[in-house]
Short mmCIF file of C-alpha atoms in Angstrom, two decimals:
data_model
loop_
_atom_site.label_atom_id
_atom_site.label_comp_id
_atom_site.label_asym_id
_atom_site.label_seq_id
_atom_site.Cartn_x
_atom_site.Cartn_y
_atom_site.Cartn_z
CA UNK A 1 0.00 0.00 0.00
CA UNK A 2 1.26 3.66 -0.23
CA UNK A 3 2.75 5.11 2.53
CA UNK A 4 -0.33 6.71 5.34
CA UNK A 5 0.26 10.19 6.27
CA UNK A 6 -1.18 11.89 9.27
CA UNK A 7 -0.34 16.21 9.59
CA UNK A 8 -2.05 17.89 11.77
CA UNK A 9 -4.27 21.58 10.53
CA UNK A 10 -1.77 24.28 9.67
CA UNK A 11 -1.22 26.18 12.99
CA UNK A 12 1.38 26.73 15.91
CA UNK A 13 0.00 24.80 18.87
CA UNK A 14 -1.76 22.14 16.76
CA UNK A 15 -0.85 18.75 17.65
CA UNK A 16 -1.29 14.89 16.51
CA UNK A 17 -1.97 12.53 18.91
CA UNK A 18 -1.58 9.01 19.87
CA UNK A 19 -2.87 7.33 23.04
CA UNK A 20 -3.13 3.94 24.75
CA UNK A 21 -6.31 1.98 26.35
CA UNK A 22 -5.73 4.39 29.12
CA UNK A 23 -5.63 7.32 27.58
CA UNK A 24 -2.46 8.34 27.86
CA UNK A 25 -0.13 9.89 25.06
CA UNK A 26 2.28 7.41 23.69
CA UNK A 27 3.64 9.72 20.66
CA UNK A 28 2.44 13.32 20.35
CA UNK A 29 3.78 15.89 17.97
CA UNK A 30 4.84 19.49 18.05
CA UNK A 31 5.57 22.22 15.92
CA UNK A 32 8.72 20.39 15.09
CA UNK A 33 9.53 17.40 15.75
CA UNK A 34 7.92 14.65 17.91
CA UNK A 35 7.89 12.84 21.48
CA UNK A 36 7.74 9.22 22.31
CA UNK A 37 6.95 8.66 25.95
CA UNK A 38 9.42 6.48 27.20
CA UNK A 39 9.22 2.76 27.92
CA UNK A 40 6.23 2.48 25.86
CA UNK A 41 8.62 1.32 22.68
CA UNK A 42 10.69 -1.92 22.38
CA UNK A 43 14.32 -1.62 22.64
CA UNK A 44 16.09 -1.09 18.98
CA UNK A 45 13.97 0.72 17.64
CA UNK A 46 15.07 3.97 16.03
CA UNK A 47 13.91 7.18 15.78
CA UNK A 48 14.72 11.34 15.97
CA UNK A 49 17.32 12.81 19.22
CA UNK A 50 14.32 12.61 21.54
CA UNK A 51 14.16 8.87 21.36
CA UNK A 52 14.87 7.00 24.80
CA UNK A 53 14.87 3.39 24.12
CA UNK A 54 17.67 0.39 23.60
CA UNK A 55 21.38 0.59 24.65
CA UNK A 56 22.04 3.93 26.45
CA UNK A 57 25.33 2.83 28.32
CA UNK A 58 27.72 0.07 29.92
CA UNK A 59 29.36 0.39 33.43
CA UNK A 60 32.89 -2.27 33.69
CA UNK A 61 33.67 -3.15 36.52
CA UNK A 62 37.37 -5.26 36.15
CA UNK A 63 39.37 -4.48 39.53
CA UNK A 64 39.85 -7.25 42.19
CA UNK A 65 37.37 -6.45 44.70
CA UNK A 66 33.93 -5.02 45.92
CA UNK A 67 31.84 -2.27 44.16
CA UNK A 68 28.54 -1.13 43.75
CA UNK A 69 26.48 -0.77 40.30
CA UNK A 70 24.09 2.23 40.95
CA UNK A 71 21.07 2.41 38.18
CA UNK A 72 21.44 5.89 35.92
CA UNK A 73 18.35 7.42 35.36
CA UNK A 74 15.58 6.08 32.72
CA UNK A 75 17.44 2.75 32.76
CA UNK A 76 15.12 0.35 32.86
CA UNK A 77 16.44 -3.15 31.96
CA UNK A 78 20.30 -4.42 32.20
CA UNK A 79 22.30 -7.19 30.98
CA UNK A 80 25.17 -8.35 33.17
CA UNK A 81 28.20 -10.35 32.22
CA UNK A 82 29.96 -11.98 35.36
CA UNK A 83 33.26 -13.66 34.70
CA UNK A 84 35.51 -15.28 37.24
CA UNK A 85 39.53 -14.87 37.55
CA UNK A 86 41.64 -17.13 35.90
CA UNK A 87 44.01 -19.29 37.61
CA UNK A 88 47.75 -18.73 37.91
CA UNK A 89 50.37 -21.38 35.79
CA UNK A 90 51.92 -23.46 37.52
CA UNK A 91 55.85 -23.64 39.10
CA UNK A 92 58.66 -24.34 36.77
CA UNK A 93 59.46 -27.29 38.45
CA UNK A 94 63.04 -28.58 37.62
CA UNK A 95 65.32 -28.86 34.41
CA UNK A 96 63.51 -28.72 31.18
CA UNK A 97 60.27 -28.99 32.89
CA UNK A 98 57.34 -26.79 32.43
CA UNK A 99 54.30 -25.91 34.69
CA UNK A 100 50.42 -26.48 33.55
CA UNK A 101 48.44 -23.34 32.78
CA UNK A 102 45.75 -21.90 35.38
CA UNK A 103 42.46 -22.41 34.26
CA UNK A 104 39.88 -19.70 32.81
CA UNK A 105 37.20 -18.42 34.86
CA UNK A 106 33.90 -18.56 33.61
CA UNK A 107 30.88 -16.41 32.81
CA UNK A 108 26.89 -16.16 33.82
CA UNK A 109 24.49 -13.98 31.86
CA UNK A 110 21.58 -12.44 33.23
CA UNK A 111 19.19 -9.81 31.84
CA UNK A 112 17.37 -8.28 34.95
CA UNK A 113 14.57 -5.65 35.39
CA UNK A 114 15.90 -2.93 37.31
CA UNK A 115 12.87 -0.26 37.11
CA UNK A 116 12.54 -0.65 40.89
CA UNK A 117 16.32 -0.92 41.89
CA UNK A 118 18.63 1.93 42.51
CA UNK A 119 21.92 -0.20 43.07
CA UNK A 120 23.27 -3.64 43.48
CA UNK A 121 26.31 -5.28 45.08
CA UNK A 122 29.42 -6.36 42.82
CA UNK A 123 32.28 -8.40 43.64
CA UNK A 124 35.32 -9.17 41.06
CA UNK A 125 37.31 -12.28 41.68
CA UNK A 126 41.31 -11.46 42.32
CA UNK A 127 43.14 -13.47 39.53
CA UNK A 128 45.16 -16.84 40.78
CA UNK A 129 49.03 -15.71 41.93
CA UNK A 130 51.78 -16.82 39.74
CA UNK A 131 54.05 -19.19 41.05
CA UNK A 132 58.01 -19.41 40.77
CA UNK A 133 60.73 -17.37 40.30
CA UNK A 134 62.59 -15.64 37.27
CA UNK A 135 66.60 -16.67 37.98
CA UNK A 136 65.42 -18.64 40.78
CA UNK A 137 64.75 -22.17 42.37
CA UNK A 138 62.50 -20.08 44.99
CA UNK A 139 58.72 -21.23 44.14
CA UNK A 140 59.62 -23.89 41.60
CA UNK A 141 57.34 -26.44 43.14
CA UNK A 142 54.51 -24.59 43.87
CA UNK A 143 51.14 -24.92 42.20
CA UNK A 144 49.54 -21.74 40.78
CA UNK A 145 46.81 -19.67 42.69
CA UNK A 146 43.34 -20.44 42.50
CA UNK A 147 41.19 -17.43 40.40
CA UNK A 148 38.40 -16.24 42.61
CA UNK A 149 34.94 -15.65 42.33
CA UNK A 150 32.50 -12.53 40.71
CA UNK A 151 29.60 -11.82 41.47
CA UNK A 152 26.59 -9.55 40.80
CA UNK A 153 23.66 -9.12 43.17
CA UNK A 154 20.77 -8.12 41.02
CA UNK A 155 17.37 -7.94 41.83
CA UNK A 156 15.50 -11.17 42.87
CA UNK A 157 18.79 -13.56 41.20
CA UNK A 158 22.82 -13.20 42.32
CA UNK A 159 24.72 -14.48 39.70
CA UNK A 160 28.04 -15.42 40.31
CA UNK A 161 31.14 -17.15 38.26
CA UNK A 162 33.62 -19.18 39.89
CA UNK A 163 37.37 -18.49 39.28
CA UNK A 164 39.82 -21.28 37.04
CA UNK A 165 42.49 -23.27 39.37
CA UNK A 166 46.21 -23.03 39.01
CA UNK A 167 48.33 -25.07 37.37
CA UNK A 168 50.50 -28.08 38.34
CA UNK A 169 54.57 -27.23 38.64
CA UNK A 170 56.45 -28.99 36.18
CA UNK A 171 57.81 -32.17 38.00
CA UNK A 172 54.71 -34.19 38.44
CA UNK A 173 55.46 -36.76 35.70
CA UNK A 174 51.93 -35.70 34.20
CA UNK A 175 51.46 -32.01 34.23
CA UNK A 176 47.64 -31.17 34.85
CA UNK A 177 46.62 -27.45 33.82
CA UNK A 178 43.80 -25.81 36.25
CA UNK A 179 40.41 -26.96 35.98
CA UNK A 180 38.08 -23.79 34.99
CA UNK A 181 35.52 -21.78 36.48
CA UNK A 182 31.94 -21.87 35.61
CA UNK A 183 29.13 -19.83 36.10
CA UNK A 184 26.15 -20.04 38.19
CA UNK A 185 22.50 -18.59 38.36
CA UNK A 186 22.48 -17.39 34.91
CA UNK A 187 20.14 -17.25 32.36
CA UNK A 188 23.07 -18.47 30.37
CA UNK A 189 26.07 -20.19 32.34
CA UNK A 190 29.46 -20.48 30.60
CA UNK A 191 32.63 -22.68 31.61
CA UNK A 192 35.82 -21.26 30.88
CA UNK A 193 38.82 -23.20 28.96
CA UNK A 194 41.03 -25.40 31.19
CA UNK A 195 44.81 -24.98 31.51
CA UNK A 196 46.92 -26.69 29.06
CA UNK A 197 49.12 -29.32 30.34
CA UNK A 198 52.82 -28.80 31.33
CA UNK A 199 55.18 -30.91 30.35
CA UNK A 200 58.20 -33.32 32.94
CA UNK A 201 61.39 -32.79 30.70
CA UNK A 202 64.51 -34.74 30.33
CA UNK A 203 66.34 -32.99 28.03
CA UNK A 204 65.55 -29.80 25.85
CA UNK A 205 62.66 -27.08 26.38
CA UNK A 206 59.84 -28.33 25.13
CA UNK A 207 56.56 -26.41 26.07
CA UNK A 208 54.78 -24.78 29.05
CA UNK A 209 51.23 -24.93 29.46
CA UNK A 210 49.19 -21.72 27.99
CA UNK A 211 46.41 -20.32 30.21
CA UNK A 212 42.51 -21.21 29.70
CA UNK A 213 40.59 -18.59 27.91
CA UNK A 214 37.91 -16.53 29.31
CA UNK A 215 34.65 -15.49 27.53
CA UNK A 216 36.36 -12.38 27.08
CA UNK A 217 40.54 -13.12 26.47
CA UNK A 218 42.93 -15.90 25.08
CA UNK A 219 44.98 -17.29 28.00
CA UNK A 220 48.38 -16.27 28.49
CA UNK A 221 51.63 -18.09 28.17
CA UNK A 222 55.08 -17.95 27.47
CA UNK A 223 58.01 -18.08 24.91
CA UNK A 224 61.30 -18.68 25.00
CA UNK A 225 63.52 -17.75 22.44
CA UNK A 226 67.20 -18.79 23.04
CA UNK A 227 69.73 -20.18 25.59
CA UNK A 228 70.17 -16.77 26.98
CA UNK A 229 66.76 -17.18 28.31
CA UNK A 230 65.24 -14.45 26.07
CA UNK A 231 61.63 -14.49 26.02
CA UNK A 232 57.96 -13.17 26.68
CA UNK A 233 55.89 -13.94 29.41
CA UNK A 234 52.23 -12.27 29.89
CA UNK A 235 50.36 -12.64 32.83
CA UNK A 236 46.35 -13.02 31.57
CA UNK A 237 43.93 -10.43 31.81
CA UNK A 238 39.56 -10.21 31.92
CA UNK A 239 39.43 -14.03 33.48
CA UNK A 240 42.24 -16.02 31.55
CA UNK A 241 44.35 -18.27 32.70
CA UNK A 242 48.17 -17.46 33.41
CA UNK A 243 50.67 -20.00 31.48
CA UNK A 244 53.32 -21.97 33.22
CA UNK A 245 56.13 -21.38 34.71
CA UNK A 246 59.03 -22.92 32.54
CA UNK A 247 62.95 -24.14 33.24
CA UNK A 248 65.23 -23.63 30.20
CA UNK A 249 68.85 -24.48 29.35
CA UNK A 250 69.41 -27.75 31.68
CA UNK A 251 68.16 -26.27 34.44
CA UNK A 252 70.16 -22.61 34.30
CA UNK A 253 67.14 -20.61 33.62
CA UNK A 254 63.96 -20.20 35.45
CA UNK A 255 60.98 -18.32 34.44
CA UNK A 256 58.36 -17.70 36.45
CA UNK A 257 54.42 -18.27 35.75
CA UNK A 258 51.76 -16.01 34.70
CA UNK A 259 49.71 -14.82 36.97
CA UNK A 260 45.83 -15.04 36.05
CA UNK A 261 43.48 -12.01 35.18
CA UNK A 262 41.24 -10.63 37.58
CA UNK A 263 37.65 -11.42 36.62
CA UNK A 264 35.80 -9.19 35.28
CA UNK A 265 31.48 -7.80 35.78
CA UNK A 266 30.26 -6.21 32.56
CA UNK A 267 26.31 -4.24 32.79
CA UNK A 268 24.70 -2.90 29.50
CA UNK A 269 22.21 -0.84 30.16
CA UNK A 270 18.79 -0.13 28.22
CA UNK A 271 16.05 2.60 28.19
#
């Protein structure tokens, strides 16, 4: 059909009009221009500057720790993203050996109706500690930190996402990476990636274990590049898992683990 137009008389002051059941005025218009009255639309759709519907903003919450979320005004409806810490990578253990990688944390997704809430309680998880040295025996046996929890205390449902464990240190004959995090209460609940395994050398570097991802980052790990012990290490970030700890060159070089990201709370927020 052709497109339906509806002007109102030529005139300042003169108006068109549209009203619910109740009578009141979901979309009126003015001399220029027009007003929606909010909440009555559904979120995406589109319209002139006045328009107050969909995504307006996103709070990020990603330091170890407690917060608060508090609700901005003609917010409405939110969507949180909770994910754990990751786990630290395991101790270097002895020569050639190489530590498992911490485990990711994982992730719970809510949507929550927040019309009647002015602020909730947030907790990030502190990422797992690294474990080991770098030029040093001192830690070479230890297994990497544990991740620990977020969480998000939203109206009628806490969500909450458990952090990945740390890694195994590199002499255990079979070199377990962490076990991961998972999330909890969700409308959708997410596990994160376990830690890669480590490896119990006899001769020549082989591999450490890399971190677990997150739902929001690859897993860290590290490299090596020469007998001089030249290399990267990169402790995770946003939930992943730190890599392992590694010992290079027969036992002359040590390198530390990677210490796992804090976790990280994530709240879009809709008109």
């Amino acid at each position: 059909m052709a497109n339906m137009i509806i002007r109102p008389a030529a005139g300042t002051g003169n108006k068109v009009i549209v009203q619910d059941q109740a009578g009141g005025a979901v979309l009126s218009t003015a001399d220029s221009g027009a007003t929606f009255n909010a909440g009555v639309l559904s979120a995406g759709v589109t319209g002139g500057s006045g328009l107050t519907v969909g995504l307006q903003s996103m709070q990020v919450f990603e330091t170890a720790g407690s917060a608060t979320w508090t609700r901005p005004a003609n917010i409405k409806t939110i969507k949180v993203y909770c994910t754990g810490a990751g786990g630290g990578g395991g101790g270097p253990g002895n020569a050639w050996d190489s530590g498992g990688g911490g485990g990711g944390g994982g992730t719970a997704i809510r949507i929550y109706d927040v019309s009647s809430t002015a602020s909730a309680a947030v907790v990030v998880g502190a990422g797992g500690a690294s474990a080991g040295t770098d030029g040093s025996t001192s830690g070479q046996y230890d297994t990497g930190g544990n991740g620990g929890t977020s969480s998000f205390a939203g109206p009628g449902q806490t969500i909450s996402a458990t952090g990945g464990n740390g890694g195994q240190d590199g002499n255990q004959g079979y070199v377990v990476g962490g076990a991961s995090g998972a999330g909890v209460g969700g409308q959708l609940n997410l596990r994160g990636q376990e830690g890669d395994f480590g490896f119990d050398g006899t001769t020549g570097w082989n591999w450490n274990g890399d971190g677990g991802s997150s739902f929001w980052s690859g897993g860290a790990g590290i490299r090596v590049n020469d007998t001089a012990g030249q290399g990267v290490r990169r402790d995770a970030s946003h939930g992943a898992g730190g890599g392992g700890g590694t010992v290079y060159n027969g036992g002359a070089i040590y390198k530390r683990s990677g210490a796992g990201g804090a976790g990280i709370v994530v709240i879009e927020e809709y008109a």
